[in-house]
Short mmCIF file of C-alpha atoms in Angstrom, two decimals:
data_model
loop_
_atom_site.label_atom_id
_atom_site.label_comp_id
_atom_site.label_asym_id
_atom_site.label_seq_id
_atom_site.Cartn_x
_atom_site.Cartn_y
_atom_site.Cartn_z
CA MET T 25 -55.27 53.97 -65.76
CA PRO T 26 -51.78 53.24 -64.37
CA VAL T 27 -51.29 52.96 -60.63
CA GLU T 28 -49.65 56.02 -59.11
CA PRO T 29 -46.29 55.01 -57.59
CA PHE T 30 -46.39 54.03 -53.95
CA THR T 31 -43.30 54.15 -51.75
CA PRO T 32 -43.77 51.81 -48.78
CA PRO T 33 -43.13 53.36 -45.35
CA THR T 34 -40.42 52.13 -43.04
CA PRO T 35 -41.14 48.42 -42.43
CA ALA T 36 -42.75 47.47 -39.14
CA LEU T 37 -40.22 44.65 -38.89
CA PRO T 38 -36.74 46.18 -38.85
CA PRO T 39 -34.04 43.52 -39.19
CA GLN T 40 -32.54 44.24 -35.77
CA THR T 41 -30.67 41.25 -34.45
CA SER T 42 -28.12 40.49 -31.79
CA ALA T 43 -26.46 37.33 -30.64
CA GLN T 44 -29.34 36.83 -28.22
CA ALA T 45 -32.61 37.88 -29.87
CA LEU T 46 -34.61 39.63 -32.53
CA THR T 47 -36.12 42.96 -31.54
CA TRP T 48 -39.42 44.46 -32.70
CA GLN T 49 -40.84 47.89 -31.89
CA ASN T 50 -43.93 49.80 -32.94
CA TRP T 51 -44.07 53.03 -34.97
CA SER T 52 -43.84 55.38 -31.99
CA GLY T 53 -41.19 53.29 -30.20
CA ILE T 54 -43.33 52.86 -27.09
CA GLN T 55 -43.81 49.09 -27.49
CA THR T 56 -40.98 46.60 -27.94
CA CYS T 57 -40.47 42.87 -27.61
CA GLN T 58 -38.02 40.09 -28.38
CA PRO T 59 -39.99 37.34 -30.12
CA GLN T 60 -38.76 33.84 -30.84
CA ALA T 61 -39.09 34.54 -34.56
CA ILE T 62 -40.42 37.06 -37.08
CA GLN T 63 -42.18 35.31 -39.95
CA SER T 64 -43.33 36.70 -43.30
CA PRO T 65 -45.38 34.00 -45.07
CA ALA T 66 -45.53 34.36 -48.83
CA ASP T 67 -49.18 33.41 -49.28
CA GLU T 68 -52.25 31.96 -47.60
CA ALA T 69 -50.93 28.42 -47.82
CA ALA T 70 -47.78 29.48 -45.98
CA VAL T 71 -49.94 31.11 -43.28
CA LEU T 72 -51.78 27.81 -42.78
CA GLN T 73 -48.51 25.88 -42.67
CA LEU T 74 -47.13 28.25 -40.04
CA LEU T 75 -50.20 27.81 -37.83
CA THR T 76 -50.19 24.05 -38.28
CA ASN T 77 -46.50 23.40 -37.68
CA SER T 78 -45.91 25.63 -34.66
CA GLN T 79 -47.60 25.58 -31.29
CA SER T 80 -45.98 28.78 -29.97
CA PRO T 81 -48.00 31.98 -29.46
CA VAL T 82 -48.61 33.97 -32.65
CA ARG T 83 -49.32 37.68 -33.10
CA CYS T 84 -49.75 39.47 -36.42
CA VAL T 85 -48.32 42.87 -37.29
CA GLY T 86 -49.07 45.35 -40.04
CA ALA T 87 -47.42 48.76 -39.91
CA GLY T 88 -46.99 48.76 -36.13
CA HIS T 89 -49.24 51.82 -35.81
CA SER T 90 -51.04 50.57 -32.71
CA PHE T 91 -49.90 52.19 -29.47
CA THR T 92 -51.25 49.47 -27.19
CA THR T 93 -49.40 46.18 -26.64
CA LEU T 94 -51.42 44.32 -29.27
CA VAL T 95 -48.35 42.86 -30.97
CA PRO T 96 -45.63 42.12 -28.36
CA THR T 97 -45.27 38.40 -27.73
CA PRO T 98 -42.64 35.94 -26.50
CA GLY T 99 -43.71 33.71 -29.41
CA GLN T 100 -43.80 34.46 -33.13
CA ILE T 101 -44.64 37.73 -34.86
CA VAL T 102 -46.19 37.28 -38.30
CA SER T 103 -46.02 40.02 -40.93
CA LEU T 104 -48.55 39.91 -43.77
CA ASP T 105 -46.62 42.34 -45.96
CA SER T 106 -46.17 39.65 -48.65
CA LEU T 107 -49.95 39.18 -48.87
CA SER T 108 -50.49 42.46 -50.69
CA GLY T 109 -52.54 43.88 -53.52
CA ILE T 110 -55.95 43.46 -55.13
CA ALA T 111 -56.76 39.80 -55.83
CA GLY T 112 -59.96 40.26 -57.84
CA GLN T 113 -62.95 42.46 -58.58
CA ASP T 114 -66.65 42.03 -59.23
CA GLY T 115 -68.07 45.48 -59.88
CA ALA T 116 -67.77 47.50 -56.67
CA LEU T 117 -66.74 44.41 -54.66
CA VAL T 118 -62.95 44.16 -54.51
CA ARG T 119 -61.00 41.24 -53.04
CA ILE T 120 -57.93 42.54 -51.24
CA GLN T 121 -55.08 40.66 -49.60
CA ALA T 122 -54.86 41.36 -45.90
CA GLY T 123 -51.37 42.87 -45.77
CA THR T 124 -52.12 45.60 -48.31
CA ARG T 125 -51.25 49.04 -46.94
CA LEU T 126 -54.07 51.57 -47.14
CA ALA T 127 -51.91 53.96 -49.17
CA GLN T 128 -51.25 51.27 -51.77
CA LEU T 129 -54.91 50.19 -51.77
CA ALA T 130 -56.06 53.76 -52.44
CA ARG T 131 -53.79 53.98 -55.47
CA GLU T 132 -54.82 50.58 -56.86
CA LEU T 133 -58.50 51.39 -56.44
CA ASP T 134 -58.03 54.78 -58.09
CA ALA T 135 -56.47 53.08 -61.12
CA ARG T 136 -59.73 51.10 -61.42
CA GLY T 137 -61.92 54.18 -61.07
CA LEU T 138 -62.81 53.29 -57.47
CA ALA T 139 -62.14 54.53 -53.94
CA MET T 140 -62.71 53.67 -50.30
CA HIS T 141 -65.86 55.28 -48.92
CA ASN T 142 -63.70 57.01 -46.30
CA GLN T 143 -60.15 56.93 -44.96
CA PRO T 144 -58.36 57.53 -41.66
CA ASP T 145 -56.00 60.47 -41.39
CA ILE T 146 -52.99 58.13 -41.61
CA ASP T 147 -52.79 55.56 -44.42
CA ALA T 148 -49.63 53.62 -43.50
CA GLN T 149 -51.65 50.83 -41.82
CA SER T 150 -52.27 47.44 -43.33
CA LEU T 151 -55.87 46.69 -44.25
CA ALA T 152 -56.01 43.76 -41.82
CA GLY T 153 -54.65 45.88 -38.98
CA ALA T 154 -57.04 48.73 -39.73
CA ILE T 155 -60.06 46.44 -39.91
CA SER T 156 -59.10 44.44 -36.82
CA THR T 157 -58.82 47.55 -34.63
CA ALA T 158 -61.85 49.46 -36.04
CA THR T 159 -59.81 52.22 -37.68
CA HIS T 160 -62.02 55.06 -38.93
CA GLY T 161 -62.14 58.47 -40.56
CA THR T 162 -64.68 61.20 -39.89
CA GLY T 163 -68.19 61.87 -41.16
CA MET T 164 -71.57 61.82 -39.42
CA THR T 165 -73.00 59.58 -42.17
CA LEU T 166 -69.83 57.54 -42.76
CA PRO T 167 -69.00 54.36 -40.83
CA ALA T 168 -65.54 52.95 -40.03
CA LEU T 169 -63.60 50.96 -42.64
CA HIS T 170 -64.74 47.54 -41.41
CA ALA T 171 -68.40 48.38 -42.11
CA LYS T 172 -67.69 48.02 -45.84
CA VAL T 173 -66.12 44.55 -45.49
CA LYS T 174 -68.61 42.21 -47.17
CA ALA T 175 -66.63 38.97 -46.83
CA LEU T 176 -63.37 37.74 -45.34
CA ARG T 177 -61.10 34.73 -45.17
CA LEU T 178 -59.59 33.72 -41.83
CA ALA T 179 -56.85 31.19 -41.10
CA THR T 180 -57.73 29.65 -37.74
CA PRO T 181 -55.26 28.42 -35.10
CA SER T 182 -56.25 24.83 -36.00
CA GLY T 183 -54.90 25.36 -39.52
CA GLN T 184 -58.16 25.75 -41.43
CA ILE T 185 -59.52 28.48 -43.69
CA VAL T 186 -63.00 29.74 -42.89
CA GLU T 187 -64.86 32.21 -45.07
CA TYR T 188 -67.69 34.45 -43.92
CA SER T 189 -69.83 36.85 -45.94
CA GLU T 190 -73.09 38.75 -45.78
CA GLN T 191 -74.68 35.78 -47.56
CA ARG T 192 -72.87 33.00 -45.69
CA LEU T 193 -72.76 33.16 -41.87
CA PRO T 194 -73.26 36.94 -41.62
CA GLU T 195 -73.26 36.84 -37.80
CA LEU T 196 -69.75 35.40 -37.81
CA LEU T 197 -68.67 38.02 -40.33
CA GLN T 198 -69.69 40.69 -37.83
CA ALA T 199 -67.79 38.85 -35.09
CA ALA T 200 -64.61 38.41 -37.14
CA LYS T 201 -64.28 41.94 -38.53
CA VAL T 202 -62.99 43.64 -35.38
CA SER T 203 -61.29 40.76 -33.58
CA LEU T 204 -57.85 42.14 -32.58
CA GLY T 205 -56.20 39.17 -34.28
CA SER T 206 -57.58 36.86 -31.58
CA LEU T 207 -59.57 34.47 -33.80
CA GLY T 208 -56.81 33.71 -36.28
CA ILE T 209 -55.02 35.42 -39.15
CA LEU T 210 -56.99 37.39 -41.73
CA THR T 211 -55.74 36.59 -45.23
CA GLU T 212 -58.22 38.32 -47.53
CA MET T 213 -61.18 40.70 -47.37
CA THR T 214 -63.83 41.73 -49.86
CA LEU T 215 -64.43 45.44 -49.60
CA GLU T 216 -67.32 47.37 -51.10
CA ALA T 217 -65.74 50.30 -52.90
CA VAL T 218 -67.40 53.40 -54.35
CA PRO T 219 -66.80 55.25 -57.62
CA ALA T 220 -63.69 57.44 -57.38
CA TYR T 221 -64.54 60.92 -56.18
CA ARG T 222 -62.92 64.29 -55.72
CA LEU T 223 -63.10 66.40 -52.58
CA ARG T 224 -62.73 70.05 -51.74
CA ARG T 225 -61.14 70.83 -48.37
CA LYS T 226 -61.54 73.94 -46.30
CA VAL T 227 -59.57 74.69 -43.11
CA TRP T 228 -60.27 77.70 -40.91
CA LEU T 229 -59.86 78.85 -37.31
CA LEU T 230 -62.52 79.60 -34.72
CA PRO T 231 -62.42 80.44 -31.00
CA VAL T 232 -62.83 77.10 -29.28
CA GLN T 233 -66.16 77.96 -27.67
CA ASP T 234 -67.59 78.90 -31.07
CA MET T 235 -66.22 75.66 -32.51
CA LEU T 236 -67.86 73.57 -29.81
CA ASP T 237 -71.17 75.37 -30.33
CA GLN T 238 -71.07 74.93 -34.11
CA ALA T 239 -69.56 71.43 -34.38
CA PRO T 240 -72.81 69.36 -34.50
CA GLN T 241 -74.28 71.60 -37.22
CA LEU T 242 -71.03 71.58 -39.21
CA ALA T 243 -71.01 67.77 -39.03
CA ARG T 244 -74.54 67.68 -40.44
CA GLN T 245 -73.71 70.14 -43.22
CA HIS T 246 -70.53 68.53 -44.55
CA ARG T 247 -69.61 65.06 -45.80
CA HIS T 248 -66.56 65.13 -43.55
CA PHE T 249 -66.03 67.42 -40.57
CA GLU T 250 -63.51 67.36 -37.75
CA PHE T 251 -61.66 69.85 -35.62
CA TYR T 252 -58.32 70.10 -33.86
CA TYR T 253 -58.07 72.07 -30.65
CA LEU T 254 -54.74 73.89 -30.30
CA PRO T 255 -53.85 73.77 -26.58
CA PHE T 256 -53.28 77.01 -24.69
CA THR T 257 -54.33 79.15 -27.66
CA GLY T 258 -58.11 79.38 -27.28
CA TYR T 259 -58.51 78.39 -30.95
CA ALA T 260 -59.50 75.29 -32.87
CA ALA T 261 -59.01 74.45 -36.55
CA ALA T 262 -62.08 73.22 -38.43
CA ILE T 263 -61.56 70.90 -41.40
CA THR T 264 -64.31 70.04 -43.87
CA HIS T 265 -64.30 67.92 -47.01
CA ASP T 266 -67.16 67.93 -49.51
CA ILE T 267 -67.65 66.47 -52.97
CA ALA T 268 -65.94 68.74 -55.49
CA THR T 269 -68.08 70.14 -58.29
CA SER T 270 -65.20 70.95 -60.65
CA ALA T 271 -62.06 69.29 -62.00
CA GLU T 272 -59.80 71.97 -60.52
CA GLN T 273 -56.73 70.64 -58.69
CA LEU T 274 -55.45 72.74 -55.82
CA ARG T 275 -52.83 71.43 -53.41
CA PRO T 276 -51.14 74.11 -51.29
CA ASP T 277 -48.32 72.99 -49.04
CA SER T 278 -49.62 71.63 -45.76
CA GLY T 279 -49.00 73.81 -42.74
CA ASP T 280 -49.50 70.99 -40.21
CA GLU T 281 -45.86 70.48 -39.30
CA ALA T 282 -45.14 74.21 -39.12
CA MET T 283 -48.13 74.69 -36.83
CA LEU T 284 -47.00 71.82 -34.63
CA HIS T 285 -43.49 73.28 -34.44
CA SER T 286 -44.91 76.67 -33.42
CA LEU T 287 -47.05 75.10 -30.68
CA LYS T 288 -44.00 73.26 -29.36
CA GLN T 289 -41.92 76.44 -29.32
CA LEU T 290 -44.62 78.24 -27.33
CA ARG T 291 -44.67 75.35 -24.87
CA ASP T 292 -40.89 75.18 -24.57
CA ARG T 293 -40.46 78.92 -24.02
CA LEU T 294 -43.58 79.81 -22.04
CA GLY T 295 -44.76 76.53 -20.53
CA ARG T 296 -44.34 77.84 -16.98
CA PHE T 297 -46.50 80.88 -17.78
CA PRO T 298 -49.77 79.54 -19.26
CA GLU T 299 -51.59 82.89 -19.32
CA LEU T 300 -48.69 84.59 -21.10
CA ARG T 301 -48.58 81.63 -23.47
CA ARG T 302 -52.26 82.15 -24.33
CA TRP T 303 -51.76 85.89 -24.78
CA ILE T 304 -48.79 85.43 -27.14
CA ALA T 305 -50.65 82.70 -29.09
CA LYS T 306 -53.64 84.95 -29.70
CA LYS T 307 -51.32 87.68 -30.93
CA LEU T 308 -49.66 85.30 -33.37
CA ILE T 309 -52.79 83.57 -34.66
CA ASN T 310 -54.60 85.13 -37.60
CA PRO T 311 -58.23 84.03 -37.24
CA ALA T 312 -58.95 85.10 -40.83
CA GLN T 313 -56.45 82.59 -42.21
CA GLN T 314 -57.99 79.86 -44.38
CA GLU T 315 -56.71 76.99 -46.50
CA THR T 316 -58.43 75.41 -49.49
CA ALA T 317 -57.44 72.27 -51.39
CA GLN T 318 -59.06 70.09 -54.03
CA ASP T 319 -58.00 66.68 -55.36
CA GLN T 320 -58.85 62.98 -55.43
CA SER T 321 -60.37 61.83 -52.13
CA TRP T 322 -57.46 59.62 -51.10
CA LYS T 323 -54.95 62.43 -51.58
CA LEU T 324 -56.78 64.68 -49.11
CA LEU T 325 -58.29 62.41 -46.46
CA SER T 326 -54.99 60.84 -45.39
CA THR T 327 -51.85 62.85 -44.70
CA SER T 328 -48.23 62.20 -43.81
CA ARG T 329 -47.30 62.42 -40.12
CA PRO T 330 -43.50 62.91 -39.92
CA THR T 331 -43.62 63.79 -36.20
CA ARG T 332 -44.15 60.60 -34.24
CA PHE T 333 -46.45 60.56 -31.23
CA ASN T 334 -48.40 58.42 -28.79
CA GLU T 335 -52.17 58.59 -28.65
CA SER T 336 -55.24 57.76 -26.59
CA GLU T 337 -58.71 57.83 -28.14
CA CYS T 338 -62.20 57.01 -26.94
CA HIS T 339 -65.56 57.00 -28.70
CA VAL T 340 -68.53 58.37 -26.80
CA PRO T 341 -72.23 58.55 -27.72
CA GLN T 342 -72.68 61.29 -30.28
CA GLU T 343 -75.09 63.25 -28.11
CA ALA T 344 -72.43 63.41 -25.36
CA GLY T 345 -69.51 64.31 -27.61
CA ILE T 346 -69.37 68.05 -27.02
CA ALA T 347 -69.77 67.78 -23.25
CA CYS T 348 -67.03 65.15 -23.15
CA VAL T 349 -64.52 67.10 -25.22
CA ARG T 350 -65.09 70.23 -23.11
CA GLU T 351 -63.97 68.28 -20.04
CA VAL T 352 -61.04 66.69 -21.86
CA ILE T 353 -59.77 70.14 -22.90
CA GLN T 354 -60.01 71.32 -19.29
CA ARG T 355 -58.05 68.26 -18.11
CA LEU T 356 -55.37 68.67 -20.77
CA GLU T 357 -54.73 72.29 -19.89
CA GLN T 358 -54.07 71.42 -16.27
CA ARG T 359 -50.64 70.32 -17.56
CA ASN T 360 -48.35 73.04 -18.84
CA ASP T 361 -46.30 70.60 -20.93
CA VAL T 362 -49.18 69.81 -23.32
CA TYR T 363 -48.89 71.18 -26.86
CA PHE T 364 -50.09 68.47 -29.28
CA PRO T 365 -53.54 69.24 -30.76
CA LEU T 366 -56.64 67.31 -29.69
CA GLU T 367 -58.66 65.69 -32.51
CA PHE T 368 -62.47 65.46 -32.55
CA ARG T 369 -64.41 63.42 -35.15
CA PHE T 370 -67.86 61.96 -35.92
CA VAL T 371 -68.47 58.30 -36.91
CA GLN T 372 -71.65 56.49 -37.95
CA GLU T 373 -72.77 53.34 -36.11
CA ASP T 374 -72.26 49.76 -37.43
CA ASP T 375 -72.92 46.15 -36.37
CA ALA T 376 -69.49 44.56 -35.80
CA TRP T 377 -69.52 42.93 -32.34
CA LEU T 378 -66.37 44.59 -30.98
CA SER T 379 -66.69 47.82 -32.93
CA PRO T 380 -66.54 50.87 -30.66
CA PHE T 381 -69.38 52.14 -32.87
CA TYR T 382 -71.56 49.05 -32.38
CA GLN T 383 -75.14 50.30 -32.81
CA ARG T 384 -74.07 53.71 -31.51
CA ALA T 385 -73.33 56.84 -33.53
CA SER T 386 -70.26 58.29 -31.89
CA CYS T 387 -67.87 61.16 -31.45
CA SER T 388 -64.18 60.32 -31.18
CA VAL T 389 -61.87 62.29 -28.91
CA ALA T 390 -58.14 61.73 -29.41
CA VAL T 391 -55.28 63.18 -27.36
CA HIS T 392 -51.60 62.96 -28.25
CA ALA T 393 -48.09 63.41 -26.87
CA ALA T 394 -44.89 63.59 -28.87
CA ALA T 395 -42.86 60.37 -28.98
CA GLY T 396 -40.11 60.51 -26.38
CA GLU T 397 -42.11 62.77 -24.05
CA ALA T 398 -44.31 61.94 -21.06
CA TRP T 399 -47.50 60.17 -22.14
CA ARG T 400 -49.01 58.43 -19.09
CA TYR T 401 -51.27 61.42 -18.44
CA LEU T 402 -53.05 60.65 -21.72
CA VAL T 403 -54.45 57.63 -19.90
CA ASP T 404 -54.37 58.50 -16.21
CA ASP T 405 -55.77 62.05 -16.45
CA ILE T 406 -58.25 61.61 -19.29
CA ALA T 407 -59.59 58.10 -18.57
CA PRO T 408 -61.99 59.26 -15.80
CA VAL T 409 -63.63 61.64 -18.27
CA PHE T 410 -63.98 58.94 -20.93
CA ARG T 411 -65.48 56.55 -18.38
CA ARG T 412 -68.01 59.13 -17.24
CA TYR T 413 -69.31 59.39 -20.81
CA GLU T 414 -69.33 55.61 -21.47
CA GLY T 415 -66.36 55.87 -23.80
CA ARG T 416 -65.36 52.80 -25.77
CA PRO T 417 -61.60 52.84 -26.42
CA HIS T 418 -59.99 52.65 -29.82
CA TRP T 419 -58.43 49.18 -29.72
CA GLY T 420 -55.12 50.40 -31.11
CA LYS T 421 -54.79 53.44 -28.85
CA LEU T 422 -53.64 53.73 -25.23
CA HIS T 423 -56.46 53.28 -22.72
CA ALA T 424 -57.18 52.36 -19.11
CA HIS T 425 -60.06 49.92 -19.62
CA GLN T 426 -59.87 46.53 -17.92
CA ALA T 427 -61.54 43.19 -18.60
CA GLY T 428 -64.41 43.98 -16.25
CA ASP T 429 -65.33 47.16 -18.14
CA PHE T 430 -66.18 45.70 -21.51
CA ALA T 431 -69.30 43.61 -20.84
CA ALA T 432 -71.22 46.79 -19.97
CA LEU T 433 -69.89 48.66 -23.02
CA TYR T 434 -70.30 45.95 -25.67
CA PRO T 435 -73.66 44.10 -25.88
CA ARG T 436 -72.04 41.17 -27.76
CA TRP T 437 -68.98 40.94 -25.49
CA LYS T 438 -69.85 37.57 -23.90
CA ASP T 439 -70.77 36.17 -27.31
CA PHE T 440 -67.35 37.15 -28.61
CA LEU T 441 -65.55 35.63 -25.62
CA ALA T 442 -67.35 32.32 -26.22
CA LEU T 443 -66.45 32.40 -29.92
CA ARG T 444 -62.81 33.19 -29.19
CA GLN T 445 -62.64 30.26 -26.76
CA GLU T 446 -64.11 27.97 -29.42
CA TYR T 447 -61.64 29.10 -32.09
CA ASP T 448 -58.55 29.20 -29.90
CA PRO T 449 -59.02 27.18 -26.70
CA ALA T 450 -55.25 27.07 -26.10
CA GLY T 451 -54.89 30.85 -26.42
CA ARG T 452 -52.25 30.68 -29.14
CA MET T 453 -53.41 33.96 -30.72
CA LEU T 454 -53.20 35.82 -27.41
CA ASN T 455 -50.46 37.79 -25.70
CA PRO T 456 -50.41 39.23 -22.15
CA HIS T 457 -52.35 42.32 -23.24
CA LEU T 458 -55.16 40.35 -24.85
CA ARG T 459 -55.31 37.93 -21.91
CA GLN T 460 -55.91 40.96 -19.71
CA ILE T 461 -58.52 42.40 -22.08
CA PHE T 462 -60.43 39.11 -22.38
CA GLY T 463 -59.92 38.01 -18.77
CA VAL T 464 -58.07 34.83 -19.78
CA GLN T 465 -55.73 33.28 -17.22
CA SER T 466 -52.16 32.53 -18.31
#
């Protein structure tokens, strides 16, 4: 089967230069830096040569979809875009180069009659970036992407290649999966794929209180379940995906951007009058409206996000998810300028040391603000709620957690710190953000 064409998104490394410096910025534009150099090694050997020949700080970048300052560095930024594509296959085990974008990977797997077990709702990320930050989709019985990594190859700061698998040094495999690029540079991963599958999507609206009451049962009933709360409307949109039982293909135009535009208009026109805003919203919303789609899994699970935004997300114990999101909604609606929907998902536990889902089935609560608008409240106002429910932050999303918070949240935290020190005693793979996270002095 031929691979369906894939058009790469805007590169994370725009060739912006001046007489003084290169400039890099992330997808939302919130993070920028002027590194010494931006490198794009052609293969694993070139990655090793780069690490061996330079002693400056090194940070890797994929699509730049992290909102935290994971990438910015005064040293070198390394793009893995040239390390792309499937390198080999043994049944369901597929060797994939680390820079492969998830959208491209989905297409290449589909051409082989395979698929990822799950996908996040954005597929522009590189595989290495998604794995390193514990990127996930939704599904009570479905873990994050890194849980299906069965082996990996890592270029260390000392210029060596180490390889870990479930058969060879499985403990170190669990340590290296979600490592924020702090142990070295991932060059290749072996992912356990599943046979290609088709999904049927259903989207419908419910009053938010009904949605909160029904969410746990809906998550148990469906392969994938999530909901979006629409601020100042009193409604939430439920989204389910289940295995399709027919070959029918149904792809109506997505109404996501139109809905977002309508929410923004309500905010812009009636933001000073929240009760009137709610009243108008309820008049405009048709609670009987539904949307159905059916297609290959990768075409439905990930969607395009033309409107750029900033985001904060925390993962709380599954049994506390509904109580937490109730409080988050209350906090959000204390600000009249909020209009971006809140996203609520379910994720199965796994065993990666720095996974937010380490040995804990979780609910994920994500809040957003449009790029170019105020966003600090996503952290300042919501962080106390996340802390109260023992929230573990998404490593690529804005958060307020400090070095002293993590030992209590992650049982293997001290083990990881010791391993990081062993791999990179000089701190070459760190930047100011990671030094703060790990409590490493400059």
